[in-house]
mmCIF file with all atom_site columns, C-alpha atoms and ligand atoms in Angstrom:
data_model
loop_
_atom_site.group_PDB
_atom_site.id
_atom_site.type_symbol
_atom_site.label_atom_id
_atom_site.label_alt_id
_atom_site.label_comp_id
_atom_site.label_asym_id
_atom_site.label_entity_id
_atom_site.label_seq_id
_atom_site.pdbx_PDB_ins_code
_atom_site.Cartn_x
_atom_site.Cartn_y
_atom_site.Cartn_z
_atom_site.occupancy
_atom_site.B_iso_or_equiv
_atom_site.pdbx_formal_charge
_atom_site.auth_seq_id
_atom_site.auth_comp_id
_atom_site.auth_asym_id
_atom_site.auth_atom_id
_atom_site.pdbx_PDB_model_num
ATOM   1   C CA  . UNK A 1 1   ? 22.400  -18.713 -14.282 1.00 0.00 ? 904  UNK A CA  1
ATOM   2   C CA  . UNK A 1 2   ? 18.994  -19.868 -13.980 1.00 0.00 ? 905  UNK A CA  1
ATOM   3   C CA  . UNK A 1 3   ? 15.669  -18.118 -14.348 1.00 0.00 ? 906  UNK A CA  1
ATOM   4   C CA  . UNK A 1 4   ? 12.394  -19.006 -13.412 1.00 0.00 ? 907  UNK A CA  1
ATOM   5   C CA  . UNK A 1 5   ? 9.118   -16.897 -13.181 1.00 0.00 ? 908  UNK A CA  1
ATOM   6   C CA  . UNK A 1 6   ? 6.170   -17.515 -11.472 1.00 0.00 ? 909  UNK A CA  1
ATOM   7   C CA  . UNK A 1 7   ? 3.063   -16.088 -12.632 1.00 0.00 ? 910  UNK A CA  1
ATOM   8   C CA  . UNK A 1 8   ? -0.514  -16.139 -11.542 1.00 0.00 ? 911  UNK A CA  1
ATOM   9   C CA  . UNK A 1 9   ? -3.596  -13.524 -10.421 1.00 0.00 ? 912  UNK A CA  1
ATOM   10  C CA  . UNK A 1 10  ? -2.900  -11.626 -7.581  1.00 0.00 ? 913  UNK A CA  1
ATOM   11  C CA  . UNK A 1 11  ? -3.529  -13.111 -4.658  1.00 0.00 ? 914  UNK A CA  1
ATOM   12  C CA  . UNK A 1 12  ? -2.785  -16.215 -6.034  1.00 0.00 ? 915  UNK A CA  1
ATOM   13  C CA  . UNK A 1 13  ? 0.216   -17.296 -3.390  1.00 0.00 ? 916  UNK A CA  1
ATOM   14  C CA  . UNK A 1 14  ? 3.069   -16.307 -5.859  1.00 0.00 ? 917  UNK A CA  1
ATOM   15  C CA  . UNK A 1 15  ? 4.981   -14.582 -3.452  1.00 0.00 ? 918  UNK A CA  1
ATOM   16  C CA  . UNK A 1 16  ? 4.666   -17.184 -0.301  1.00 0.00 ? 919  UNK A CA  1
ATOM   17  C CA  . UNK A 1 17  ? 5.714   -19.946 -2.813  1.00 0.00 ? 920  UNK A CA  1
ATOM   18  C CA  . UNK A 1 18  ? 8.547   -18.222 -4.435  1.00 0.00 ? 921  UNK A CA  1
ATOM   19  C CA  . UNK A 1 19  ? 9.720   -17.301 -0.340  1.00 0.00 ? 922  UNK A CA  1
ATOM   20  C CA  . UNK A 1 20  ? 9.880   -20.494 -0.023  1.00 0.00 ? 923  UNK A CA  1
ATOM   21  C CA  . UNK A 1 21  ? 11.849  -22.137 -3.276  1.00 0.00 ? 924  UNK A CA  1
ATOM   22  C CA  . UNK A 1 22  ? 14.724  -19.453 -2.919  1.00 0.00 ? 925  UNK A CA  1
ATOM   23  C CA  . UNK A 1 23  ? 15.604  -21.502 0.473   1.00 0.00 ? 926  UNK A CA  1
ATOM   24  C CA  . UNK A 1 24  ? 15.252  -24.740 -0.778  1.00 0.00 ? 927  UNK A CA  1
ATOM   25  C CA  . UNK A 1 25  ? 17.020  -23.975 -4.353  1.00 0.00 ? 928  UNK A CA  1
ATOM   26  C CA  . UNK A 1 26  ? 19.039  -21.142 -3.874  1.00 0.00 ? 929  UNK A CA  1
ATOM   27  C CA  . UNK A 1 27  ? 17.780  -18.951 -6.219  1.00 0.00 ? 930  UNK A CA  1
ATOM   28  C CA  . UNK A 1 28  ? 17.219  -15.260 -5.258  1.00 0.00 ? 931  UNK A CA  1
ATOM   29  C CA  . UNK A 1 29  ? 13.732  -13.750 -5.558  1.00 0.00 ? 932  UNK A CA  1
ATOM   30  C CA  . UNK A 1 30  ? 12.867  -10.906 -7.347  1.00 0.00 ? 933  UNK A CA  1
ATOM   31  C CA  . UNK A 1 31  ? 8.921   -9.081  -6.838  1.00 0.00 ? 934  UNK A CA  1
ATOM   32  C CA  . UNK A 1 32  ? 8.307   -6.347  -8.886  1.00 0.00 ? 935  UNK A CA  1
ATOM   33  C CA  . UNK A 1 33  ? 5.776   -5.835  -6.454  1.00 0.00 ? 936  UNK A CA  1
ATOM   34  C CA  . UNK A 1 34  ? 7.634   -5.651  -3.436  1.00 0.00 ? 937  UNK A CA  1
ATOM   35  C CA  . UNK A 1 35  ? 10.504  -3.283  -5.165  1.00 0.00 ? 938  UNK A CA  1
ATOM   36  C CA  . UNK A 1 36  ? 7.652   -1.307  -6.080  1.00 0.00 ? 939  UNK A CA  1
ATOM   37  C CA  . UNK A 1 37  ? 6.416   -0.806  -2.948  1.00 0.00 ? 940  UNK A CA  1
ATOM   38  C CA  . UNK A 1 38  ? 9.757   -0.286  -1.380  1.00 0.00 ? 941  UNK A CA  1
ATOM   39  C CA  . UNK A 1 39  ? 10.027  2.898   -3.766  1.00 0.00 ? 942  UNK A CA  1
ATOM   40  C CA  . UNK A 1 40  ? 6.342   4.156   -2.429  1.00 0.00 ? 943  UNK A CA  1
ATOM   41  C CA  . UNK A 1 41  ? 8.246   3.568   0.931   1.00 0.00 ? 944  UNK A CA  1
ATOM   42  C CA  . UNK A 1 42  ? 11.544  5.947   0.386   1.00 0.00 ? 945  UNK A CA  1
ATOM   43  C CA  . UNK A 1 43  ? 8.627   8.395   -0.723  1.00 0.00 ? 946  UNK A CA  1
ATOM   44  C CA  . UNK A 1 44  ? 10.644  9.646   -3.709  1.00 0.00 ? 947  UNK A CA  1
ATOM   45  C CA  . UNK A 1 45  ? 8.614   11.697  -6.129  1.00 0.00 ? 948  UNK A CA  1
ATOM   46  C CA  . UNK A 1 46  ? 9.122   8.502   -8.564  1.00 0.00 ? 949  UNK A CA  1
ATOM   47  C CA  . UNK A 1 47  ? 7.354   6.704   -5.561  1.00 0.00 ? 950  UNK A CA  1
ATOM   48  C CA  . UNK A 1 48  ? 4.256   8.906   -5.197  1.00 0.00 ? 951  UNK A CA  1
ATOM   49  C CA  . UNK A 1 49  ? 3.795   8.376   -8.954  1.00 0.00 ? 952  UNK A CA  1
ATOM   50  C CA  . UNK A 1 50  ? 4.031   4.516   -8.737  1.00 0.00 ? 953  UNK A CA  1
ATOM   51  C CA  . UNK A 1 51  ? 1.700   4.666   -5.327  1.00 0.00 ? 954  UNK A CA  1
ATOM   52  C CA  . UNK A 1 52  ? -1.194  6.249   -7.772  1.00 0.00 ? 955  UNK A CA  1
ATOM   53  C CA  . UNK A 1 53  ? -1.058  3.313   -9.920  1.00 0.00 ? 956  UNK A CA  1
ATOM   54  C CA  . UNK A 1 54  ? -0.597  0.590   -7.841  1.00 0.00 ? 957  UNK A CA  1
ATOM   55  C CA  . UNK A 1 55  ? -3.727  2.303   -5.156  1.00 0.00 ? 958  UNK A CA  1
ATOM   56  C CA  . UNK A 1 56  ? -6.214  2.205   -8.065  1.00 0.00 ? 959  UNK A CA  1
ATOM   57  C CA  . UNK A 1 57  ? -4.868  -1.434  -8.747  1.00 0.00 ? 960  UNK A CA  1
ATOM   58  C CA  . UNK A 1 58  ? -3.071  -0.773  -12.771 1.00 0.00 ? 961  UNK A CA  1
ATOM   59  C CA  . UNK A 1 59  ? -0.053  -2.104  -14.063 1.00 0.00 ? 962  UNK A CA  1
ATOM   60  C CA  . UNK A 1 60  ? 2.785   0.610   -13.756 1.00 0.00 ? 963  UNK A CA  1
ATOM   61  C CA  . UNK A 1 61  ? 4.255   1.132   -17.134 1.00 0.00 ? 964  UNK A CA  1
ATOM   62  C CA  . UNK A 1 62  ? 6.300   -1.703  -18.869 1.00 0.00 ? 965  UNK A CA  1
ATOM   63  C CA  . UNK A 1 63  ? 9.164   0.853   -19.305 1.00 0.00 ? 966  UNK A CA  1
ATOM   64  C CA  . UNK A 1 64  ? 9.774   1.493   -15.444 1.00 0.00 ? 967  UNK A CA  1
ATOM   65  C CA  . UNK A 1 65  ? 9.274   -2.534  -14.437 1.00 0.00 ? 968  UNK A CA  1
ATOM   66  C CA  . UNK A 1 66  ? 11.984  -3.201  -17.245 1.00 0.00 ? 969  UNK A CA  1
ATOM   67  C CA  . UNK A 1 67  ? 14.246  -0.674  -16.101 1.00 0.00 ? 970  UNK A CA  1
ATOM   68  C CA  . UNK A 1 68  ? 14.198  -2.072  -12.233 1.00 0.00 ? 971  UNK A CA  1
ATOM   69  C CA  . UNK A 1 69  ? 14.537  -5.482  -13.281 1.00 0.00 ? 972  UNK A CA  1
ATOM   70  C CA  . UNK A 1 70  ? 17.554  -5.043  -15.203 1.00 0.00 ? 973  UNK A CA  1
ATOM   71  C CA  . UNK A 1 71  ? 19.000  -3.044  -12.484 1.00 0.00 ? 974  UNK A CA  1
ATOM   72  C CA  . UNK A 1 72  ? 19.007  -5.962  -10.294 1.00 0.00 ? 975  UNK A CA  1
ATOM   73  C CA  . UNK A 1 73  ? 20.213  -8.468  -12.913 1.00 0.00 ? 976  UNK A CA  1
ATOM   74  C CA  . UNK A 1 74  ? 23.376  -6.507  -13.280 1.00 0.00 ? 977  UNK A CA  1
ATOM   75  C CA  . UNK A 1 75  ? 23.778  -6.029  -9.543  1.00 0.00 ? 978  UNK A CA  1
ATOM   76  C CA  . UNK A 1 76  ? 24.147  -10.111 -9.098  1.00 0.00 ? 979  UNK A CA  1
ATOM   77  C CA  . UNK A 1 77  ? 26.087  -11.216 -11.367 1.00 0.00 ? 980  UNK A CA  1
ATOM   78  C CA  . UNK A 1 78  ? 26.966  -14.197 -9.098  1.00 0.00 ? 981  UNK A CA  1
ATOM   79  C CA  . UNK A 1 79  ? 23.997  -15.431 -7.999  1.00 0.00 ? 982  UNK A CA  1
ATOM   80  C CA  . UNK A 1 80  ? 23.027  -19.049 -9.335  1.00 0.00 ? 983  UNK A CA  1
ATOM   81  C CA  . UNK A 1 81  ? 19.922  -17.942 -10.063 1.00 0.00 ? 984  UNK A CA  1
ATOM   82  C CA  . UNK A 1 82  ? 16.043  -16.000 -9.674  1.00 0.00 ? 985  UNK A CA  1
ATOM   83  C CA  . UNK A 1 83  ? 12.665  -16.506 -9.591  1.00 0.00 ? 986  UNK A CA  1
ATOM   84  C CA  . UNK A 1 84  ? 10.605  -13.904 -10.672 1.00 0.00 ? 987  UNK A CA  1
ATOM   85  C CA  . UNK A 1 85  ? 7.955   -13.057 -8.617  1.00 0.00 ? 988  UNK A CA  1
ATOM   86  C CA  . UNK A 1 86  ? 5.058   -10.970 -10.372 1.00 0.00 ? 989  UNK A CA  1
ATOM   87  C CA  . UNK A 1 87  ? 7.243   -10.333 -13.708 1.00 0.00 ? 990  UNK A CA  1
ATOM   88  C CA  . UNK A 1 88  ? 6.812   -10.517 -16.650 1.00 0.00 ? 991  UNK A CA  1
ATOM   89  C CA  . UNK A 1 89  ? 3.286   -9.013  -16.541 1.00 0.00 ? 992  UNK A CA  1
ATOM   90  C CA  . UNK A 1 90  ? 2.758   -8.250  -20.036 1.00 0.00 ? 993  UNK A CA  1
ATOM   91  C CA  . UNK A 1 91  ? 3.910   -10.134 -23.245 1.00 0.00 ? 994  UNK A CA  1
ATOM   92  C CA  . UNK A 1 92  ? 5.992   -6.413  -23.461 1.00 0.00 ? 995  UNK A CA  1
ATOM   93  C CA  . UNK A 1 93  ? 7.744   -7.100  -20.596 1.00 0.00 ? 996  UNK A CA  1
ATOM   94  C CA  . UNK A 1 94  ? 8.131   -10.639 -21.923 1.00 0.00 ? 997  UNK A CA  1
ATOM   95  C CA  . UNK A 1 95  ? 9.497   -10.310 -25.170 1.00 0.00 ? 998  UNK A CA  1
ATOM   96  C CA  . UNK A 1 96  ? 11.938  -7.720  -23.357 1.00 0.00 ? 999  UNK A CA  1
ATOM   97  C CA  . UNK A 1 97  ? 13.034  -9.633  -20.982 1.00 0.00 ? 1000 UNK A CA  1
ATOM   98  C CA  . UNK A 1 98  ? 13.738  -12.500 -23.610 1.00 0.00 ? 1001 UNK A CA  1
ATOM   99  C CA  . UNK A 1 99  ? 15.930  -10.178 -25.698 1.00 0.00 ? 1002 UNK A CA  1
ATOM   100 C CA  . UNK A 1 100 ? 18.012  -8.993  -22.919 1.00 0.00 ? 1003 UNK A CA  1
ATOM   101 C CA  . UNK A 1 101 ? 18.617  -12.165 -21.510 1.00 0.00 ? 1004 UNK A CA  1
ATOM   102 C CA  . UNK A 1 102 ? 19.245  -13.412 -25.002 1.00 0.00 ? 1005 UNK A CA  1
ATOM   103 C CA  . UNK A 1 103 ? 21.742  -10.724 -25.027 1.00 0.00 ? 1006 UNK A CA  1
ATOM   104 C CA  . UNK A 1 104 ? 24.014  -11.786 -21.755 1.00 0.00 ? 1007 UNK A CA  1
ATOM   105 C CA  . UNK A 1 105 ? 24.277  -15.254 -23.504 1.00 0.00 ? 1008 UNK A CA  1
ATOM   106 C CA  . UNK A 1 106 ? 20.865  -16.412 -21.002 1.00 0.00 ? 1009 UNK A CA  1
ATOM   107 C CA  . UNK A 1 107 ? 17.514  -17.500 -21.245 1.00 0.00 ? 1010 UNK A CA  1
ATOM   108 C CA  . UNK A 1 108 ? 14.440  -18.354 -19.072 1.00 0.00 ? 1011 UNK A CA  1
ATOM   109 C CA  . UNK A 1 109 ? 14.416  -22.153 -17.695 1.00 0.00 ? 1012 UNK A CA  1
ATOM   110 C CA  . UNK A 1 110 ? 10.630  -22.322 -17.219 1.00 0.00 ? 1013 UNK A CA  1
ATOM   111 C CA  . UNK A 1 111 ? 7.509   -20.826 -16.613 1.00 0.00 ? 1014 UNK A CA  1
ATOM   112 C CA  . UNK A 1 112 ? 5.289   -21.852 -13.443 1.00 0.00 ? 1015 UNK A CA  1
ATOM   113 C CA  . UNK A 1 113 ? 1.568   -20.772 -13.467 1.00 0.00 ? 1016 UNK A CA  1
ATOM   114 C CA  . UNK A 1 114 ? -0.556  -21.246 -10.751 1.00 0.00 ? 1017 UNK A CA  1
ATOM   115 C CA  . UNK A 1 115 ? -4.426  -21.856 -11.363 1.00 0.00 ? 1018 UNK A CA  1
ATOM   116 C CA  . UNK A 1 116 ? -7.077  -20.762 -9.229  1.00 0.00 ? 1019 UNK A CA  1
ATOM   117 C CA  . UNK A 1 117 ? -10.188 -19.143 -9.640  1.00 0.00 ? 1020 UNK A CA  1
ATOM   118 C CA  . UNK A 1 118 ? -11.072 -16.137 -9.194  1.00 0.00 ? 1021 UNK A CA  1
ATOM   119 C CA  . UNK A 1 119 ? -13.848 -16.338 -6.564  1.00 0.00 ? 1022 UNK A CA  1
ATOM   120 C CA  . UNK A 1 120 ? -10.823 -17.738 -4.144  1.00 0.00 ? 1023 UNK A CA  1
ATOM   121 C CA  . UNK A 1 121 ? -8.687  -15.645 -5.616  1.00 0.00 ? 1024 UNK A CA  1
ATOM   122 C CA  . UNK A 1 122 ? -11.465 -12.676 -3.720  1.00 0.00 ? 1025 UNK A CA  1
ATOM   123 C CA  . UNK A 1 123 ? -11.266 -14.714 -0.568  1.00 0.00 ? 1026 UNK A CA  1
ATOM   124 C CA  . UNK A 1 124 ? -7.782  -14.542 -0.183  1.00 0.00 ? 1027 UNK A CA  1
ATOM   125 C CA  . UNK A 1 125 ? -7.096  -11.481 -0.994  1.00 0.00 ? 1028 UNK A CA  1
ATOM   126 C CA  . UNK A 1 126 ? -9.822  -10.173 1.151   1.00 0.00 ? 1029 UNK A CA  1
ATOM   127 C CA  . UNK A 1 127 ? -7.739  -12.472 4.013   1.00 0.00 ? 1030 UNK A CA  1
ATOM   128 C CA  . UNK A 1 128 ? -4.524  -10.587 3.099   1.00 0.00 ? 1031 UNK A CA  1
ATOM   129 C CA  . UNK A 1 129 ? -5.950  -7.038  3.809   1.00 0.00 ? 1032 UNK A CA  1
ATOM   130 C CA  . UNK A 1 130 ? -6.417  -7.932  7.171   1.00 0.00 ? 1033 UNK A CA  1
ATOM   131 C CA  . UNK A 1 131 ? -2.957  -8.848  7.687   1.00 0.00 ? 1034 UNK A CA  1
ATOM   132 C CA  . UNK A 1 132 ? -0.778  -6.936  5.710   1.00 0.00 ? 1035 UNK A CA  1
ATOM   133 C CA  . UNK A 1 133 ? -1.486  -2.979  4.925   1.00 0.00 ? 1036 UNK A CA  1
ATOM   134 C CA  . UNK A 1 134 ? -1.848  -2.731  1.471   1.00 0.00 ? 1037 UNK A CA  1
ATOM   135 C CA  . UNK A 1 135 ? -4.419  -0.435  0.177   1.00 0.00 ? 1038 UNK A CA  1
ATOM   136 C CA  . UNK A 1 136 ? -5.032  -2.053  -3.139  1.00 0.00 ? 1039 UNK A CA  1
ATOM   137 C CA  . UNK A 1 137 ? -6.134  -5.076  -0.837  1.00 0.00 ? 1040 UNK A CA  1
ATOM   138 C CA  . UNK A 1 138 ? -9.352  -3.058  0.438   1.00 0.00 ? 1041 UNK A CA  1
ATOM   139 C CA  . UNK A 1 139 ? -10.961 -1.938  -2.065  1.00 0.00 ? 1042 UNK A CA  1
ATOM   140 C CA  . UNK A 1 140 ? -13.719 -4.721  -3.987  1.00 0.00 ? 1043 UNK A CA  1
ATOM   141 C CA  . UNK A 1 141 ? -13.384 -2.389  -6.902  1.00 0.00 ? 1044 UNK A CA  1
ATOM   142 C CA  . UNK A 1 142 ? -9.849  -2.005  -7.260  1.00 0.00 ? 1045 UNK A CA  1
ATOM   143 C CA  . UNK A 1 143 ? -8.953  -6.087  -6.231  1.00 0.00 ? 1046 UNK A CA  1
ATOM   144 C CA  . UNK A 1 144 ? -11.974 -6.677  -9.446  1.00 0.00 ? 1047 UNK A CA  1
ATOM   145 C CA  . UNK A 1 145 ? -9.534  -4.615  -11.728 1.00 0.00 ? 1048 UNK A CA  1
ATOM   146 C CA  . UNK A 1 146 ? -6.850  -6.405  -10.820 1.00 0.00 ? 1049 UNK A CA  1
ATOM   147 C CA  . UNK A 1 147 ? -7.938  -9.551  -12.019 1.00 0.00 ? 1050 UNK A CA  1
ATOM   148 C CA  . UNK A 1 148 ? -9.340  -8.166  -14.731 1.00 0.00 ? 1051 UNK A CA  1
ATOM   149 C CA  . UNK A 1 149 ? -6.481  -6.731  -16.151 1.00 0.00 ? 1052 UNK A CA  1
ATOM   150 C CA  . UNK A 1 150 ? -4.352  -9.963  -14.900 1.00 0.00 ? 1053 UNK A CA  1
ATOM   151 C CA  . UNK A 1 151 ? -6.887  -11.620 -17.567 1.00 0.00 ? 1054 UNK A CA  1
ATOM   152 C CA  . UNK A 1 152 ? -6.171  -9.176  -20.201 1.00 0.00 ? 1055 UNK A CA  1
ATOM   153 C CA  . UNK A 1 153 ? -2.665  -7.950  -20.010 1.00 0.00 ? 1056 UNK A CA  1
ATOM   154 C CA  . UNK A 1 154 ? -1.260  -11.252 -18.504 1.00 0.00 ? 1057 UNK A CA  1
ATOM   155 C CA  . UNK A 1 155 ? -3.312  -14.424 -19.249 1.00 0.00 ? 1058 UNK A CA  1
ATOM   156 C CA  . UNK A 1 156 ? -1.782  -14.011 -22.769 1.00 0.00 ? 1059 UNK A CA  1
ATOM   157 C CA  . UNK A 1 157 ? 1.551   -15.052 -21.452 1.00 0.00 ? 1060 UNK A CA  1
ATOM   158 C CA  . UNK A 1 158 ? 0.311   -18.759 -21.359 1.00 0.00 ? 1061 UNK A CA  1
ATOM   159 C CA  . UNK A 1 159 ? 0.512   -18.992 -25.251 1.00 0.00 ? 1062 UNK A CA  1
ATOM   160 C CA  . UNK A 1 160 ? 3.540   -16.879 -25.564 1.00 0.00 ? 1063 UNK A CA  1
ATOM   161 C CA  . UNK A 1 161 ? 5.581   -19.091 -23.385 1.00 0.00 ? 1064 UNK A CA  1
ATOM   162 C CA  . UNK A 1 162 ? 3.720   -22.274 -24.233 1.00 0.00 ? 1065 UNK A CA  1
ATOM   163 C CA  . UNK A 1 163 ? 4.772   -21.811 -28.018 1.00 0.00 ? 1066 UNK A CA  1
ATOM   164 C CA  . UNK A 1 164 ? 8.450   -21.637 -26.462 1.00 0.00 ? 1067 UNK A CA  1
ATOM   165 C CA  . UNK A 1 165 ? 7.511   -25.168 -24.644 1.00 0.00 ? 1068 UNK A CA  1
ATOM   166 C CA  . UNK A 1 166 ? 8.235   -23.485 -21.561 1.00 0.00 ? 1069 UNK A CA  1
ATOM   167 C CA  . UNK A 1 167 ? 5.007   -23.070 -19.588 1.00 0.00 ? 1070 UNK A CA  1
ATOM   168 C CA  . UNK A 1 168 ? 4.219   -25.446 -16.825 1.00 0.00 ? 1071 UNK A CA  1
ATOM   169 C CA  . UNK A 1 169 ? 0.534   -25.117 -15.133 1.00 0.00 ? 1072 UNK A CA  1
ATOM   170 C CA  . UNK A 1 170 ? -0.020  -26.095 -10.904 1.00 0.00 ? 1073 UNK A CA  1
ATOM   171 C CA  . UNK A 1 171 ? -3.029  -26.226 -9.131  1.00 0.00 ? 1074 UNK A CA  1
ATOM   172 C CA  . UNK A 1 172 ? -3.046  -23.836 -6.705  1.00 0.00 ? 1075 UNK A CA  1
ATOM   173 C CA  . UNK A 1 173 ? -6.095  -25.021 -4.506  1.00 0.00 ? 1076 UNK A CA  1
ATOM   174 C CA  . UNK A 1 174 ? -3.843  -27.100 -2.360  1.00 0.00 ? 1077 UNK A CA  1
ATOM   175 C CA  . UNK A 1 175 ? -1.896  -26.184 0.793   1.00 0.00 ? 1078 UNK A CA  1
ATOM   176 C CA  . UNK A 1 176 ? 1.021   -24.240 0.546   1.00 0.00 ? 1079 UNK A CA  1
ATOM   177 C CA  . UNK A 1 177 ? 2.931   -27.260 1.263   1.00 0.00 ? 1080 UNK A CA  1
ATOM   178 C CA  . UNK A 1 178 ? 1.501   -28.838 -1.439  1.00 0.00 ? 1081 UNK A CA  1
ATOM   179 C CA  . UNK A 1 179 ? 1.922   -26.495 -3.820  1.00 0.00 ? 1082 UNK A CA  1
ATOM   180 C CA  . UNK A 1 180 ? 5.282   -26.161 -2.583  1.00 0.00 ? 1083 UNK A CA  1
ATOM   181 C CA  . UNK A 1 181 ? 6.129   -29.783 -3.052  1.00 0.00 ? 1084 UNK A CA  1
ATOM   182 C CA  . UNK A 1 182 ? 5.066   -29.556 -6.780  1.00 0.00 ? 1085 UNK A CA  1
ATOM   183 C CA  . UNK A 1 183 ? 7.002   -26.551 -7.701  1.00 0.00 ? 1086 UNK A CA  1
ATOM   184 C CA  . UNK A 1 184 ? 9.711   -27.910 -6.049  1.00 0.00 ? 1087 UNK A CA  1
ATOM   185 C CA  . UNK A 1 185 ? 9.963   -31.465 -8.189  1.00 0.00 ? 1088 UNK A CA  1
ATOM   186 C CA  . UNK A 1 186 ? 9.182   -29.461 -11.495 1.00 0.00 ? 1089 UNK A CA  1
ATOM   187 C CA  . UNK A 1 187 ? 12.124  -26.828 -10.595 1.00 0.00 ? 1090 UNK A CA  1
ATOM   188 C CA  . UNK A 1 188 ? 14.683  -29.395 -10.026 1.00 0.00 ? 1091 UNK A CA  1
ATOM   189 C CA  . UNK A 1 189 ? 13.385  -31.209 -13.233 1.00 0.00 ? 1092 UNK A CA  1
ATOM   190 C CA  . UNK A 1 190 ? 14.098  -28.048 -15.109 1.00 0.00 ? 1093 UNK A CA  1
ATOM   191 C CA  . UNK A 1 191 ? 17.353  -27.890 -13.526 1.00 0.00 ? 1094 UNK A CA  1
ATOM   192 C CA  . UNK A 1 192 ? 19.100  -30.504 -14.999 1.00 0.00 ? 1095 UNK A CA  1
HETATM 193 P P1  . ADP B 2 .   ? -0.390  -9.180  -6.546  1.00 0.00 ? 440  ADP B P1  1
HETATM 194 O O1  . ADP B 2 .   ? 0.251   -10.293 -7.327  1.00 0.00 ? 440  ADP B O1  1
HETATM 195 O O2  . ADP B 2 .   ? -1.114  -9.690  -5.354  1.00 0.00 ? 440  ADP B O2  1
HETATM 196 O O3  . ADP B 2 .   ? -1.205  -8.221  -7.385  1.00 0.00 ? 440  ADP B O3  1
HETATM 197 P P2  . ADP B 2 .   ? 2.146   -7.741  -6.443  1.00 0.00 ? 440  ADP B P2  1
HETATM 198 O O4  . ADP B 2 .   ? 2.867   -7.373  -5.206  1.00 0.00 ? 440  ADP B O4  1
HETATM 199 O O5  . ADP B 2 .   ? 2.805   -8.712  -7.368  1.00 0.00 ? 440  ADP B O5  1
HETATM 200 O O6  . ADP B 2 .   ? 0.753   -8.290  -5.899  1.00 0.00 ? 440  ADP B O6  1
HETATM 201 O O7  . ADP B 2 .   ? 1.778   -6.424  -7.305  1.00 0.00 ? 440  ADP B O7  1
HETATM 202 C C1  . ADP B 2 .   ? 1.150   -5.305  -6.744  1.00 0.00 ? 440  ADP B C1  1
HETATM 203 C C2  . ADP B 2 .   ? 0.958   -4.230  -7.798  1.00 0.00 ? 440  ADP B C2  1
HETATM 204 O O8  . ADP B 2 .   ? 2.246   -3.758  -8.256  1.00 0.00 ? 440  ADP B O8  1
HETATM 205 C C3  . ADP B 2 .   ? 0.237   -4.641  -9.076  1.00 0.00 ? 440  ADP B C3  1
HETATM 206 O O9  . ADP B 2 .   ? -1.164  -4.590  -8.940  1.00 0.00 ? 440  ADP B O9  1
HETATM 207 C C4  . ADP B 2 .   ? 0.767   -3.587  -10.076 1.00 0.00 ? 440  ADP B C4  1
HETATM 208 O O10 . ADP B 2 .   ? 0.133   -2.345  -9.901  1.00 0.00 ? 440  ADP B O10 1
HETATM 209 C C5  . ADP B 2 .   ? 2.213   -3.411  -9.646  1.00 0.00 ? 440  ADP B C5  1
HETATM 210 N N1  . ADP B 2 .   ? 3.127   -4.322  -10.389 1.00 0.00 ? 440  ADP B N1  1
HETATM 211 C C6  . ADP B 2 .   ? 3.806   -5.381  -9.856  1.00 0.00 ? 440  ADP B C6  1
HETATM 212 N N2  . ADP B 2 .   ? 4.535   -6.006  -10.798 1.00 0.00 ? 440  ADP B N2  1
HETATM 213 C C7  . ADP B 2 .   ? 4.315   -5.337  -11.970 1.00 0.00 ? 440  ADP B C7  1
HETATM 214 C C8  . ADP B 2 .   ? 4.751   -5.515  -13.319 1.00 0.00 ? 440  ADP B C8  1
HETATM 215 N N3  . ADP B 2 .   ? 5.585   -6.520  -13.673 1.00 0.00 ? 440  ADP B N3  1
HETATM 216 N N4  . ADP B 2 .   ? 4.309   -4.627  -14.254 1.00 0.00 ? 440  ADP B N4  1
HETATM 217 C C9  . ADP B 2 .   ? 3.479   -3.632  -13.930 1.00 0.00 ? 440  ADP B C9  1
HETATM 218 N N5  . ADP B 2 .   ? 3.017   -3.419  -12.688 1.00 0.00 ? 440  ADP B N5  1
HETATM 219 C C10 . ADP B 2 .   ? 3.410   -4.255  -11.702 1.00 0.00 ? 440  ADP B C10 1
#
């Protein structure tokens, strides 16, 4: 089973890329973000609590993220593989995720980070609000903490996965088929 995470600042097209290389490579995706948001949806009293977090643009803790991702892993055992959309976000969740993967007998094929900075980073996001409804989307203040805290809680990712010769760096200016092409070759590189 392979696994492949794709990590970048919000905003940063992580989600429309990884839509796009579970047709191609049949791999399933899995967005912390979007399970997240589909427990704010079922408006479960765990759900209000996440909503907080996620409205005033923080990480929710490492404990619950952890917890929902191994969830899923158990309940596919027969896929061929995911991409990990928004996880790991912390070098917690990394070293976590390591050890229980380590512990099924798996481990994490590679690491795809998109650069970009973040004045686009603004722009896009500032695009987004308008088309999808996501509150943490509106707010200058709140989209500002989010990439601060993607600099401080997940920029140090790079060197944890680069000292396991597993990161691999794109340039996400280009188009989304662009982009897409890239990810593409490198994923069926690390394939083999
Ligand atoms: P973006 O990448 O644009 O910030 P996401 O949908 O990936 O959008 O995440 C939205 C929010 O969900 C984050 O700002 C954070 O509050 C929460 N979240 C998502 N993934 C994680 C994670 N792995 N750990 C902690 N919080 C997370």
């Amino acid at each position: 089973m392979k696994h492949f995470i794709i990590i970048g600042p919000p905003g940063a097209g992580k989600g429309t890329q990884a839509k796009l290389i579970v047709e191609k490579h049949n791999l399933r995706h899995i967005s912390t973000g979007d399970l997240l948001r589909a427990e704010i949806k079922a408006d479960t009293k765990l759900g209000r609590k996440i909503k907080a977090i996620i409205d005033d643009g923080n990480l929710v803790p490492d404990e619950m993220v952890l917890k929902m991702i191994k969830s899923v892993i158990t309940k596919n055992p027969h896929v061929s593989g995911f991409i990990f959309d928004g996880f790991p976000r912390t070098t917690i969740q990394a070293s976590d995720f390591d050890s229980h993967l380590k512990s099924l007998g798996m481990d994490v094929n590679g690491v795809i980070s998109i650069i970009i900075s973040d004045d686009i980073v603004k722009d896009r996001i500032h695009h987004r609000a308008m088309i999808e409804d996501r509150k943490d989307d509106m707010n200058d203040e709140i989209i500002q903490n989010r990439i601060a805290t993607y600099h401080a809680k997940t920029e140090p990712l790079i060197d944890y996965y680069k000292n396991q010769g597993k990161y691999h760096e794109i340039d996400g200016n280009g188009t989304i088929e662009e982009i897409f092409t890239t990810i593409s070759t490198l994923i069926e590189r690390l394939s083999k």
